[in-house]
Tab-separated table of C-alpha atoms and ligand atoms in Angstrom:
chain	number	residue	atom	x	y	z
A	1	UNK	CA	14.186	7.733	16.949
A	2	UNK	CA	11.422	9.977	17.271
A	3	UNK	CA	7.795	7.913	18.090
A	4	UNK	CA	5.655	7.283	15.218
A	5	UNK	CA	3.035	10.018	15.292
A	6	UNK	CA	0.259	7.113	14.635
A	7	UNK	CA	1.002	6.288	18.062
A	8	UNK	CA	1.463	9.741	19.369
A	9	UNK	CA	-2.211	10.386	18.098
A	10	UNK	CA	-3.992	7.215	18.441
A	11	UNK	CA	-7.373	7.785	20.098
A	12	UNK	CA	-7.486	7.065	23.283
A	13	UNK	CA	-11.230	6.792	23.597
A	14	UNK	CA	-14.295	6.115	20.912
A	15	UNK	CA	-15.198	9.859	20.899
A	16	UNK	CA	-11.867	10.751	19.248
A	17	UNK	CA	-11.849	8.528	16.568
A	18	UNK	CA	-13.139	9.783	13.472
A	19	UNK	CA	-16.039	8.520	11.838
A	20	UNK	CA	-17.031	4.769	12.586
A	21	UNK	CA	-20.513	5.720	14.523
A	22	UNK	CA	-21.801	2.608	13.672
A	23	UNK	CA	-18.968	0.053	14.280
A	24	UNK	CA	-18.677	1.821	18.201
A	25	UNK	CA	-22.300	1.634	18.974
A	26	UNK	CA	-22.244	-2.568	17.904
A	27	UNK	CA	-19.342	-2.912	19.810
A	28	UNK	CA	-20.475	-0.934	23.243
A	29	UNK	CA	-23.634	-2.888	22.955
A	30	UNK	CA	-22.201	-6.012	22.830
A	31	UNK	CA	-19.646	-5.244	25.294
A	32	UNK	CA	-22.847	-3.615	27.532
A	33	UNK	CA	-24.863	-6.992	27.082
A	34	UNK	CA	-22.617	-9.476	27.363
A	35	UNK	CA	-20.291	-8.435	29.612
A	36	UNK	CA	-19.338	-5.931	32.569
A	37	UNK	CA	-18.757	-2.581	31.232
A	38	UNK	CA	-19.025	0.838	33.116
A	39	UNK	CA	-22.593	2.204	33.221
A	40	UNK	CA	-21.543	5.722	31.983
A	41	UNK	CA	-19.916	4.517	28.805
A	42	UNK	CA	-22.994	1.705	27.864
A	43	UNK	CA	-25.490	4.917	28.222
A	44	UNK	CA	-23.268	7.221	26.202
A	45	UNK	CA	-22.743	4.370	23.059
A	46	UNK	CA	-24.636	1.270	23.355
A	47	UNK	CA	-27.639	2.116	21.703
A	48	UNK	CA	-28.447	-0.967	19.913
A	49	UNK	CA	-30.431	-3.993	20.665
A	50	UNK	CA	-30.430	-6.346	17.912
A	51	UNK	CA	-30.786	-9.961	18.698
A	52	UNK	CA	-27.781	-11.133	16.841
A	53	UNK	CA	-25.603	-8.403	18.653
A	54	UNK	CA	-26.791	-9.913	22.044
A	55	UNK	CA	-25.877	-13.278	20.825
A	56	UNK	CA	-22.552	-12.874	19.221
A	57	UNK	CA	-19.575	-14.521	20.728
A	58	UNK	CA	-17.179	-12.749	19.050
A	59	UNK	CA	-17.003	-9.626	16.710
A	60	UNK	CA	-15.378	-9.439	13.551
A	61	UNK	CA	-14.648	-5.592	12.614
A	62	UNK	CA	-13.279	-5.563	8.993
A	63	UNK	CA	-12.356	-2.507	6.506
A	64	UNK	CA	-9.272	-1.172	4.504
A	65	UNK	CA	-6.336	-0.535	6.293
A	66	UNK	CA	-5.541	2.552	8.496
A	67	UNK	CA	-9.616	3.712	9.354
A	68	UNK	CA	-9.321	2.123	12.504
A	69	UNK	CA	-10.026	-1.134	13.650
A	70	UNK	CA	-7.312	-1.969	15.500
A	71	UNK	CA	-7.239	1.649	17.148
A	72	UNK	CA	-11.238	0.822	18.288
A	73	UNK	CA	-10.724	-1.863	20.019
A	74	UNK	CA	-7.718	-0.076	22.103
A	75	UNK	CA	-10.022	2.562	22.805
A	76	UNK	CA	-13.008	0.331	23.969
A	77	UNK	CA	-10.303	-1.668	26.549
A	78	UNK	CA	-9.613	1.905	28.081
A	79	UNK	CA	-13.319	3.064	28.365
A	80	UNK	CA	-14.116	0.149	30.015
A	81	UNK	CA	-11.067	-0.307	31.714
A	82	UNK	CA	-9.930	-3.686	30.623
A	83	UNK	CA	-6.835	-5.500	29.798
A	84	UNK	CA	-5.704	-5.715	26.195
A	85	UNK	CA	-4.656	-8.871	25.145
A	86	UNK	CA	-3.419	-8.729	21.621
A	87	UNK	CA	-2.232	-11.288	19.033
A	88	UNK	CA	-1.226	-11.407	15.382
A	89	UNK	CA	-0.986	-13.578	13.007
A	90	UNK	CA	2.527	-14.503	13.752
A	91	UNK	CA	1.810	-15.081	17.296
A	92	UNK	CA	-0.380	-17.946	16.166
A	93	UNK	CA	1.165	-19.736	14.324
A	94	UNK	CA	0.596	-22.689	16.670
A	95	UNK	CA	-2.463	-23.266	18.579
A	96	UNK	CA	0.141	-23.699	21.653
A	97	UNK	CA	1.181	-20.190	21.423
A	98	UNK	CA	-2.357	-19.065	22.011
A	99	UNK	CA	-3.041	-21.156	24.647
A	100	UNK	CA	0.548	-20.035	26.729
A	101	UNK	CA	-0.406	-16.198	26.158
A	102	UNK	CA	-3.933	-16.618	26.124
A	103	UNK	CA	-4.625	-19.283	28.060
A	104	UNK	CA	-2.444	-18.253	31.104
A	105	UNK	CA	-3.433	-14.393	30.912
A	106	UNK	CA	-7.251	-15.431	31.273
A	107	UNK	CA	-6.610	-17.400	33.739
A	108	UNK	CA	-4.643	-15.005	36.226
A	109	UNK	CA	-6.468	-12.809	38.295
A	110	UNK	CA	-6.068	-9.194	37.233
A	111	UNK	CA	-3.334	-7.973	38.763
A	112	UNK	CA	-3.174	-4.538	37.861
A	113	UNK	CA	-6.770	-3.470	39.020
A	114	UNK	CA	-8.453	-4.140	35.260
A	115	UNK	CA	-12.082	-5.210	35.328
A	116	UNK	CA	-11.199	-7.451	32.995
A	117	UNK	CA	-9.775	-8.473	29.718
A	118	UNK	CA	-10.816	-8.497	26.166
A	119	UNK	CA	-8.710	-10.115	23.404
A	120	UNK	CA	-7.904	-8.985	19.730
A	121	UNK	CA	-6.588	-11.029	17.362
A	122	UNK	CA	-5.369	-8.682	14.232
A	123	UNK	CA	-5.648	-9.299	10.842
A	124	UNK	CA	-6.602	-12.781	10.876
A	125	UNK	CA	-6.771	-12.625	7.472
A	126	UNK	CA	-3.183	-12.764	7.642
A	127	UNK	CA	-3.080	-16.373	8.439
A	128	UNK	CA	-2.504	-19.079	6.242
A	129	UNK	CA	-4.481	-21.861	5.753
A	130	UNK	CA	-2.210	-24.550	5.864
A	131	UNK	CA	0.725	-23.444	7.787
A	132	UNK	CA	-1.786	-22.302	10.437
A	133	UNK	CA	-4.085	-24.589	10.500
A	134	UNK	CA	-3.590	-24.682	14.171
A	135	UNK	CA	-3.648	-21.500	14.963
A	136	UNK	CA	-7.480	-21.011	13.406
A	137	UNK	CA	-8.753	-24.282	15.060
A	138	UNK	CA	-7.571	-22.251	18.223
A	139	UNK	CA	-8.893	-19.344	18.028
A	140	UNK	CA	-12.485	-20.821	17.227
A	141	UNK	CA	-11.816	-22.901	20.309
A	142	UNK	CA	-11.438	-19.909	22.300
A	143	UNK	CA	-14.441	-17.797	20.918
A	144	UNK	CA	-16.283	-21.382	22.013
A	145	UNK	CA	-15.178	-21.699	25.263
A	146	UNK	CA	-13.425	-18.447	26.558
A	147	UNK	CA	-15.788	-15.823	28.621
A	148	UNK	CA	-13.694	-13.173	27.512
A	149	UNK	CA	-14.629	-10.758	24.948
A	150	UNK	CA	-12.793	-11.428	21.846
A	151	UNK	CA	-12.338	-9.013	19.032
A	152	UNK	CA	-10.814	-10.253	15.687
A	153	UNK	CA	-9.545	-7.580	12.559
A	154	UNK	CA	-9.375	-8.316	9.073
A	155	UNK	CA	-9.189	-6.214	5.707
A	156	UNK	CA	-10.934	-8.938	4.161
A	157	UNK	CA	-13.567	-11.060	5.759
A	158	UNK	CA	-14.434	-12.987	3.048
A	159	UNK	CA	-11.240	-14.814	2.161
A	160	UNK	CA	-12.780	-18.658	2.072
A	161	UNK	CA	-10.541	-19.408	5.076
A	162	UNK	CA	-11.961	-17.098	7.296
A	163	UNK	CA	-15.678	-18.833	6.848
A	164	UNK	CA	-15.612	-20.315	10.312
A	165	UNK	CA	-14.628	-17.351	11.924
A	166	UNK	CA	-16.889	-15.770	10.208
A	167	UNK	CA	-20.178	-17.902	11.075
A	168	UNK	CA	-19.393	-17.649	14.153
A	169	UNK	CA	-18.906	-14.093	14.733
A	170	UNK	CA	-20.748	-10.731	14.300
A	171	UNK	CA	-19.302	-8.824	11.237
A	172	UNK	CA	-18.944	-5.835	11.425
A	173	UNK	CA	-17.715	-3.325	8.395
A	174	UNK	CA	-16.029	0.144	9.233
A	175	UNK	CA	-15.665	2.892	6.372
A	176	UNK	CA	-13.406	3.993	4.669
A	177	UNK	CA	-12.502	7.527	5.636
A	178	UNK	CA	-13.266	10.273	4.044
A	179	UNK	CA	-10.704	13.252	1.935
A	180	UNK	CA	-12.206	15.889	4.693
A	181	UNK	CA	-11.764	13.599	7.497
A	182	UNK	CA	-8.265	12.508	6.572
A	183	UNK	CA	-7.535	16.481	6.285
A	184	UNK	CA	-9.355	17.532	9.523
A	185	UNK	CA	-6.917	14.668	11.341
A	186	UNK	CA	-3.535	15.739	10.044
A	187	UNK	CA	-4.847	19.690	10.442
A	188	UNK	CA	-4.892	19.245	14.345
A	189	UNK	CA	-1.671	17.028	14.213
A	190	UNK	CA	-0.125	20.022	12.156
A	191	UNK	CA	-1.109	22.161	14.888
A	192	UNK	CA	0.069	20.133	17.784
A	193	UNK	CA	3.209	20.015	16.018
A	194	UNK	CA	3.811	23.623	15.956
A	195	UNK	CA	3.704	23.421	12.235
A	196	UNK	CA	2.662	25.299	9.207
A	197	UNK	CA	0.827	23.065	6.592
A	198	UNK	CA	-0.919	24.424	4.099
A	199	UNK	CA	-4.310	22.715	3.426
A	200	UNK	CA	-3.817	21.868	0.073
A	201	UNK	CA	-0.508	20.250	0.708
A	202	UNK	CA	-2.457	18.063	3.220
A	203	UNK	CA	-5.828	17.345	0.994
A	204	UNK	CA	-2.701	15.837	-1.339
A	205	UNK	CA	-1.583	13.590	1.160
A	206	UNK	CA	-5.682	12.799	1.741
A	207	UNK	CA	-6.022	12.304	-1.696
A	208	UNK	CA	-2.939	10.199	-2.126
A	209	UNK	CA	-3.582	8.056	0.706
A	210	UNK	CA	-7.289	6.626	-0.295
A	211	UNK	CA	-8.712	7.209	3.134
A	212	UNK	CA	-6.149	5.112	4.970
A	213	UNK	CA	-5.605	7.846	7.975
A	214	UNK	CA	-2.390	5.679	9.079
A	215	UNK	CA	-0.418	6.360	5.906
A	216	UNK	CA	-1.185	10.061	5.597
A	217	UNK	CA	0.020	10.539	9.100
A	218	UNK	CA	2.949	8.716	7.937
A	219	UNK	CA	3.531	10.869	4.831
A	220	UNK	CA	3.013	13.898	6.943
A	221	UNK	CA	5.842	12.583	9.395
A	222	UNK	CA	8.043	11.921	6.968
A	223	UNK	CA	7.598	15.114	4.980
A	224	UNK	CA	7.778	17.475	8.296
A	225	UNK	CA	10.887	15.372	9.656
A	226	UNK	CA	13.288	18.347	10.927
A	227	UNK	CA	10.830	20.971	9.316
A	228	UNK	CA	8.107	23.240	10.623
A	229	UNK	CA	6.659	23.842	7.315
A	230	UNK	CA	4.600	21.976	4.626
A	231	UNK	CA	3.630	23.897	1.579
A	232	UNK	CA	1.476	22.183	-1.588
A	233	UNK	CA	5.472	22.601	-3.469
A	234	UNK	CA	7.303	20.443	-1.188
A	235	UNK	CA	4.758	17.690	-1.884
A	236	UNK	CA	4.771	18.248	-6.002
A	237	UNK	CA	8.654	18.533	-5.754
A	238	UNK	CA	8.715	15.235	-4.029
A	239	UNK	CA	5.964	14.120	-7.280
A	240	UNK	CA	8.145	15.557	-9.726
A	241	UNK	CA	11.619	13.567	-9.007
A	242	UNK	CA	9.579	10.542	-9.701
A	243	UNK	CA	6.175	11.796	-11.548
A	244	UNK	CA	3.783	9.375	-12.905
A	245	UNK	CA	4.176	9.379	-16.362
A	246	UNK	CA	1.253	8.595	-18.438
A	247	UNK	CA	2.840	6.313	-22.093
A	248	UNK	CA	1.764	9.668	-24.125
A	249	UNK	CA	3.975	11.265	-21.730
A	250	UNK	CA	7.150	9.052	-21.617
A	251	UNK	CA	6.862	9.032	-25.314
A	252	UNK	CA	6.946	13.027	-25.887
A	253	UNK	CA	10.101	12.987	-23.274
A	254	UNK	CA	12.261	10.528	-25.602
A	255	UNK	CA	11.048	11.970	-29.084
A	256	UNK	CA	11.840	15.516	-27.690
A	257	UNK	CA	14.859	14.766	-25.739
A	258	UNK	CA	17.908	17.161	-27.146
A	259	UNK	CA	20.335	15.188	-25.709
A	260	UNK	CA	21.220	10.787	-25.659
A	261	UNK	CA	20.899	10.889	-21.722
A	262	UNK	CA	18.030	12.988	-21.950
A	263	UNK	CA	15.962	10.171	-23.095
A	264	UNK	CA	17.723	7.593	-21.660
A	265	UNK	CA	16.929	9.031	-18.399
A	266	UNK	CA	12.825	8.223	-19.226
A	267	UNK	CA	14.028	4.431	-17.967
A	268	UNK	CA	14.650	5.542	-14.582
A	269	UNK	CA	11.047	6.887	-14.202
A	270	UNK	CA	9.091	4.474	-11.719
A	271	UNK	CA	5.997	4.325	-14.218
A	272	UNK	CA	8.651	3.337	-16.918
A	273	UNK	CA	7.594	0.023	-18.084
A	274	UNK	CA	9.557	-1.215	-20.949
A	275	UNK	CA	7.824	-3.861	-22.671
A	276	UNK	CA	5.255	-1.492	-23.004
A	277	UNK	CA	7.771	1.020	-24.396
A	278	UNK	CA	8.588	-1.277	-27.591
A	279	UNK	CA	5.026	-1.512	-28.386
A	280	UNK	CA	4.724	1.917	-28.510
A	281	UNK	CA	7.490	3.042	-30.115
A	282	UNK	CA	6.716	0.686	-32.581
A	283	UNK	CA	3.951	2.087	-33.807
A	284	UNK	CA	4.659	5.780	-33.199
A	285	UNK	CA	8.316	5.869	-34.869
A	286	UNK	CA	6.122	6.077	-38.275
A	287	UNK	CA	4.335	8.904	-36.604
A	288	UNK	CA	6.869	11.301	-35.570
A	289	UNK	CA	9.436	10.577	-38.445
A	290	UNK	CA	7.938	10.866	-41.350
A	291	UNK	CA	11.306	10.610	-43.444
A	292	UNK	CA	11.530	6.812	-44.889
A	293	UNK	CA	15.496	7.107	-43.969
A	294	UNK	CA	15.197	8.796	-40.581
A	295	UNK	CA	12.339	5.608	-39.448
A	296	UNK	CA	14.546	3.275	-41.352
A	297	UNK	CA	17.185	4.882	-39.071
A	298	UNK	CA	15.381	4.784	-35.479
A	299	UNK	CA	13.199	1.150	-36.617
A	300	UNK	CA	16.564	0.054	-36.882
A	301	UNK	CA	18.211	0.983	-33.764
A	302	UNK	CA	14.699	-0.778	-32.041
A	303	UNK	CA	14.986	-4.005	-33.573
A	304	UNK	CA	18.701	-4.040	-32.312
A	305	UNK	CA	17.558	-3.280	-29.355
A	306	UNK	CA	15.217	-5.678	-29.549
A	307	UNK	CA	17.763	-8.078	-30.267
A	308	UNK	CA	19.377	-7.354	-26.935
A	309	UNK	CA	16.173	-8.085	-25.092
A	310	UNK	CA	15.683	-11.286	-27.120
A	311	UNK	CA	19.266	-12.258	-25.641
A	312	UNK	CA	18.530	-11.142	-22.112
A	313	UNK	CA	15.670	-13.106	-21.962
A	314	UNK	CA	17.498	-16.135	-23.528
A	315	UNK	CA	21.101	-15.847	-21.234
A	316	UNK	CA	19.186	-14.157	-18.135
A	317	UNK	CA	22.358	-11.748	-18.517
A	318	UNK	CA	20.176	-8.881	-16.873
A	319	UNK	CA	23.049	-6.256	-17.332
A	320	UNK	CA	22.608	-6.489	-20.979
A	321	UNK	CA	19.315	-4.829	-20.534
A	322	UNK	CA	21.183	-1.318	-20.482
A	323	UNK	CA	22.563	-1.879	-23.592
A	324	UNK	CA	18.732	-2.450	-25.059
A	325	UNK	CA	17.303	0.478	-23.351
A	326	UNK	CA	20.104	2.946	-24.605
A	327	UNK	CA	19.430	1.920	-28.547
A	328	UNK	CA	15.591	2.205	-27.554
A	329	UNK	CA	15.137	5.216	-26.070
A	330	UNK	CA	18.443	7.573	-26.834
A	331	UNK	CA	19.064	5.545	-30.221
A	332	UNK	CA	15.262	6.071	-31.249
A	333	UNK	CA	15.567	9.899	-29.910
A	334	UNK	CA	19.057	10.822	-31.757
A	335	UNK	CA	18.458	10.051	-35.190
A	336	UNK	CA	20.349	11.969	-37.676
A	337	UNK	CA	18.839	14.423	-39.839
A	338	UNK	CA	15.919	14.654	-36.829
A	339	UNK	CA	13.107	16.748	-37.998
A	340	UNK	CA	11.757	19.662	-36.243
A	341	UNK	CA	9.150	18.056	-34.192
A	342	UNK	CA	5.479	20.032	-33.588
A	343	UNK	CA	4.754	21.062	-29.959
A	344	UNK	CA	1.938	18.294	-29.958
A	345	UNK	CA	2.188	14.413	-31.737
A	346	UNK	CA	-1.015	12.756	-31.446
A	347	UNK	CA	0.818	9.325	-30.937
A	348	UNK	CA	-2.332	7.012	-30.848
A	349	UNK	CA	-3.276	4.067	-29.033
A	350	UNK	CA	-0.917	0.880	-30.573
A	351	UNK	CA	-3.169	-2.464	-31.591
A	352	UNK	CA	-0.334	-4.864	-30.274
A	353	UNK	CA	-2.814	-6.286	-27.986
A	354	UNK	CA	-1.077	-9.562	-27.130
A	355	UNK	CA	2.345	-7.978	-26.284
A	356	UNK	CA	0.090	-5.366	-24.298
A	357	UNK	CA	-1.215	-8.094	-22.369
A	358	UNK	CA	2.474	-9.057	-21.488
A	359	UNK	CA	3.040	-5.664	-20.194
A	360	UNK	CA	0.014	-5.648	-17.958
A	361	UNK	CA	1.472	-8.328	-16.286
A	362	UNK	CA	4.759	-6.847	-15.553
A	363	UNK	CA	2.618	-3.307	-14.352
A	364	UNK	CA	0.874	-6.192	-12.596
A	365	UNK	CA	4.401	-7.429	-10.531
A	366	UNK	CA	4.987	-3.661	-10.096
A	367	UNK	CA	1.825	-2.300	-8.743
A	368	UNK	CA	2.258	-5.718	-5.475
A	369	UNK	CA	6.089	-4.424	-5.287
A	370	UNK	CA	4.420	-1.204	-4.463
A	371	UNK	CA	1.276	-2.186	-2.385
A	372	UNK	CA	3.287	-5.207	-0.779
A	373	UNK	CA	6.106	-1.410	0.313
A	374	UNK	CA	3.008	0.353	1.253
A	375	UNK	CA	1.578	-2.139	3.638
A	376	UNK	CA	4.356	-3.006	5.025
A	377	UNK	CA	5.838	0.197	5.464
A	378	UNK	CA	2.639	1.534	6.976
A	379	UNK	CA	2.585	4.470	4.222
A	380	UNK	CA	0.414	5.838	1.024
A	381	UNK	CA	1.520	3.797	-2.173
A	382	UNK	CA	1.697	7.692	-3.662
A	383	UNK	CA	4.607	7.996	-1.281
A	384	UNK	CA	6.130	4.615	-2.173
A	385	UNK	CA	5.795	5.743	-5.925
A	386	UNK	CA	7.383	9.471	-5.180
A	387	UNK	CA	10.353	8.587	-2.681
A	388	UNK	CA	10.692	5.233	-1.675
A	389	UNK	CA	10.554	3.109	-4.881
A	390	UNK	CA	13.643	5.468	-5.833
A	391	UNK	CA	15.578	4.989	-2.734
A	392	UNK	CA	15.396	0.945	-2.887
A	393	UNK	CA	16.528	1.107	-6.604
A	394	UNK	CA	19.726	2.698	-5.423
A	395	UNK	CA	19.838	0.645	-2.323
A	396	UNK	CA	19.245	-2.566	-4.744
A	397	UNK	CA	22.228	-1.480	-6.886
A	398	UNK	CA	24.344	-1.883	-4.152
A	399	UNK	CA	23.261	-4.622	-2.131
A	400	UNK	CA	21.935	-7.764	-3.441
A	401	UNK	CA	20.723	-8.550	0.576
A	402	UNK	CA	17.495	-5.632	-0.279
A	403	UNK	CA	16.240	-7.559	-3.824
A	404	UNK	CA	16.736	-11.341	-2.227
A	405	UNK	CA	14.627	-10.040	0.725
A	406	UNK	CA	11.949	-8.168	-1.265
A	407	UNK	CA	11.900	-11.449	-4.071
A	408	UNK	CA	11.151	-13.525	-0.996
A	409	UNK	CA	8.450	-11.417	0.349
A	410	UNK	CA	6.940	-11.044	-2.579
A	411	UNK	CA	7.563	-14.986	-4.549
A	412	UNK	CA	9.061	-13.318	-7.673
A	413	UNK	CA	12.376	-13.935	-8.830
A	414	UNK	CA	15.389	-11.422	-7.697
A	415	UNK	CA	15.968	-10.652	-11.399
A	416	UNK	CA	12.341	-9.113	-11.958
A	417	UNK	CA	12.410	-7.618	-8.424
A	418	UNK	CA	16.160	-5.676	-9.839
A	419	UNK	CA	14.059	-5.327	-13.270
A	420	UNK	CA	11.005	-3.463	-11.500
A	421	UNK	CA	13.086	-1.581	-8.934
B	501	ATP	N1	-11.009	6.536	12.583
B	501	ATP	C1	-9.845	7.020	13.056
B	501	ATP	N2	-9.831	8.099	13.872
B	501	ATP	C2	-8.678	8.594	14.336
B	501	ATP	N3	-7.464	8.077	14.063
B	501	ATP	C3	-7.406	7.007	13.256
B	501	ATP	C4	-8.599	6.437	12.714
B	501	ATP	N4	-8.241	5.418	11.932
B	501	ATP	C5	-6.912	5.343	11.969
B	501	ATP	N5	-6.394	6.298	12.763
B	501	ATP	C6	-4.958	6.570	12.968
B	501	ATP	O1	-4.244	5.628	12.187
B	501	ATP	C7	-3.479	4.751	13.002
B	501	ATP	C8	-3.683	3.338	12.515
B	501	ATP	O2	-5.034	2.944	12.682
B	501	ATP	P1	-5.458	1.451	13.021
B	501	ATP	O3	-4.262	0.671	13.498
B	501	ATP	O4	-6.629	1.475	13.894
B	501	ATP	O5	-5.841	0.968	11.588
B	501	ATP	P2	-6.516	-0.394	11.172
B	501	ATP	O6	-7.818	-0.063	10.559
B	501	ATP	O7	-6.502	-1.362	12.296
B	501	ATP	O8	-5.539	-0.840	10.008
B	501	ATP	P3	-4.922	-2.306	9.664
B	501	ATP	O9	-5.976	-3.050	8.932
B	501	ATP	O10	-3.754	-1.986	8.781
B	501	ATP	O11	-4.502	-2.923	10.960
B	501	ATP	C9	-3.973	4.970	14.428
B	501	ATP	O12	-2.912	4.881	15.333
B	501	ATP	C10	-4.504	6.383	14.390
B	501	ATP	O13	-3.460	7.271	14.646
């Protein structure tokens, strides 16, 4: 198992991290007032003397994922030569978790020659209210009391739970990184690597990764696994098995199919999103076939198609939906007496606003399948949309374990989970 190149490359001290001026100079100066730090460091970054950073017990760094907040607060503990103690949400679950690994490791004199230690709770945003109820009161009970420094990480600080932690902390936002940054990083890991990447290929996986630096470094992983080279192609080719399709798009491909399976295969397209499909077609099958028998022909095989839908939705028998999307998309494409169709069909926008409304929600259920993959999975959702949303539909074919999991995760039933996969 090779190690995860976010590791390999994670700054080890604030002048390699990217960006972030701000957030480091707060945090030196509060480490350089409040608390021991080495004098070399505090007159290199603590530059700042604001009364409320003198005064803060605790900081509070927040910001997207993958720009660095957790990767700050390694770096300060190594400039200043202190102990990392670190904590997530699942660690604190009960108050009396925090106290045993907190509690006990504050206590103990430094074994290991640190000058200290500073705490970081991640992503306390992660907690929940109820469940961990115990776990919050205990981590304001430590900011009161401890004489530690204590760091906390959140993507979003003002989640109504997090108001106590907030008041009493110092908040501090980092930014979002930026295309050139993202590019300059994965350039020098490219190099380091011994490998060819073209820059557009990696201002692609900038683009696609919306300034979150851990996910392009993922993407680049993944696409250089057992390769020295990365060309702008690889990265499209990896697009076009699963492109985006716009409606306009997916519309042209079933009209224009020659073949059944040639439009039937539109369904397995990740942006395909079927609801939205019959509104659509609805209104375009007058469109593109002008003929009053070839639309009677293609209305026809919608409604029946319809009529599947109406009894999938009825029995919950799921692997009826095949049947439907065959007579909508290959039975709508292969009509007889087909007419020659121009190179471009200006298809419109349809007015079926209500039934729109019911596909936004199911684009809704797709687009947290994909963010809850991306977080998780510590990659771009570009990626999750190009390669992995295409691997766990064949994995969920087979195994009923990867939908039950993913419906759990996510607290939608397994039969929308198969639907959306
Ligand atoms: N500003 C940065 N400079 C250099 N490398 C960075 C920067 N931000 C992120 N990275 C890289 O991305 C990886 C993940 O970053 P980090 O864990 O700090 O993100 P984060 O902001 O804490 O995200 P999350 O909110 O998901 O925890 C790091 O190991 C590092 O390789």
């Amino acid at each position: 198992m090779p190690i995860p190149w976010v590791e390999k490359y994670r700054p080890k001290s604030f002048s390699e991290i990217v960006n972030q001026e701000e957030a480091k100079q707060i945090l030196a100066s509060w480490i350089c007032t409040r608390f021991k730090a080495p004098q070399e460091f505090c007159a290199r970054w603590a530059k700042r003397r604001d009364k409320e950073i003198k005064e803060a017990r605790a900081v509070l760094l927040w910001g997207p994922p993958g720009i660095g907040k957790t990767t700050l607060v390694h770096a300060l503990a190594k400039e200043i030569g202190y102990e990392l103690v670190e904590l997530n949400a699942s660690d604190v679950r009960t108050g009396e978790r925090i106290r045993q690994v907190v509690g006990r490791g504050l206590r103990e004199a430094s074994l290991f020659g640190y000058a200290g230690k500073i705490v970081l709770f991640d992503e306390v945003d992660g907690l929940h209210v109820k469940e961990d109820l115990g776990g919050l009161e205990a981590i304001l009970n430590l900011i009161e009391t401890a004489k530690v420094p204590i760091v906390l990480t959140a993507n979003n600080p003002f989640d109504p739970k997090l108001r106590p932690l907030r008041d009493i902390s110092l908040v501090v936002g980092l930014k979002r990184l930026s295309e050139d940054e993202v590019v300059e990083v994965l350039k020098r890991i490219c190099a380091s690597e011994g490998a060819k990447c073209e820059e557009e290929a990696l201002r692609s996986l900038a683009k696609s990764s919306y300034g979150d630096l851990r996910a392009a470094i993922n993407d680049l992983q993944l696409y250089l696994a057992g390769r020295k080279v990365l060309t702008v192609d690889d990265i499209k080719r990896a697009g076009e098995r699963n492109p985006q399709l716009s409606m306009f798009e997916i519309l042209d491909r079933v009209y224009k199919a020659r073949w059944f399976d040639e439009a039937r295969a539109v369904s397995f397209n990740p942006s395909f999103d079927w609801e939205q499909y019959f509104v659509w077609a609805l209104e375009t099958i007058p469109i593109v076939y002008k003929d009053l028998e070839v639309m009677s022909e293609a209305f026809d095989r919608l409604s029946k198609a319809d009529m599947f839908i109406g009894i999938v939705k009825r029995t919950q028998e799921w692997e009826l939906l095949s049947y439907a999307m065959e007579l909508a998309l290959g039975g709508v494409s292969q009509v007889k007496n087909k007419p020659r169709l121009p190179p471009f069909i200006r298809y419109g926008f349809p007015q079926r606003l209500l039934l729109l409304a019911k596909s936004k929600e199911a684009r809704r259920r797709r687009e947290m399948v994909v963010e809850y993959l991306a977080r998780n999975l510590h990659v771009s959702k570009g990626l999750v949309n190009a390669e992995i949303f295409y691997v766990l539909s064949a994995l969920a074919k087979k195994d009923d374990h990867v939908v039950e999991r993913l419906a759990r995760a996510l607290g939608i039933s397994p039969i929308d989970i198969k639907n959306l996969l």
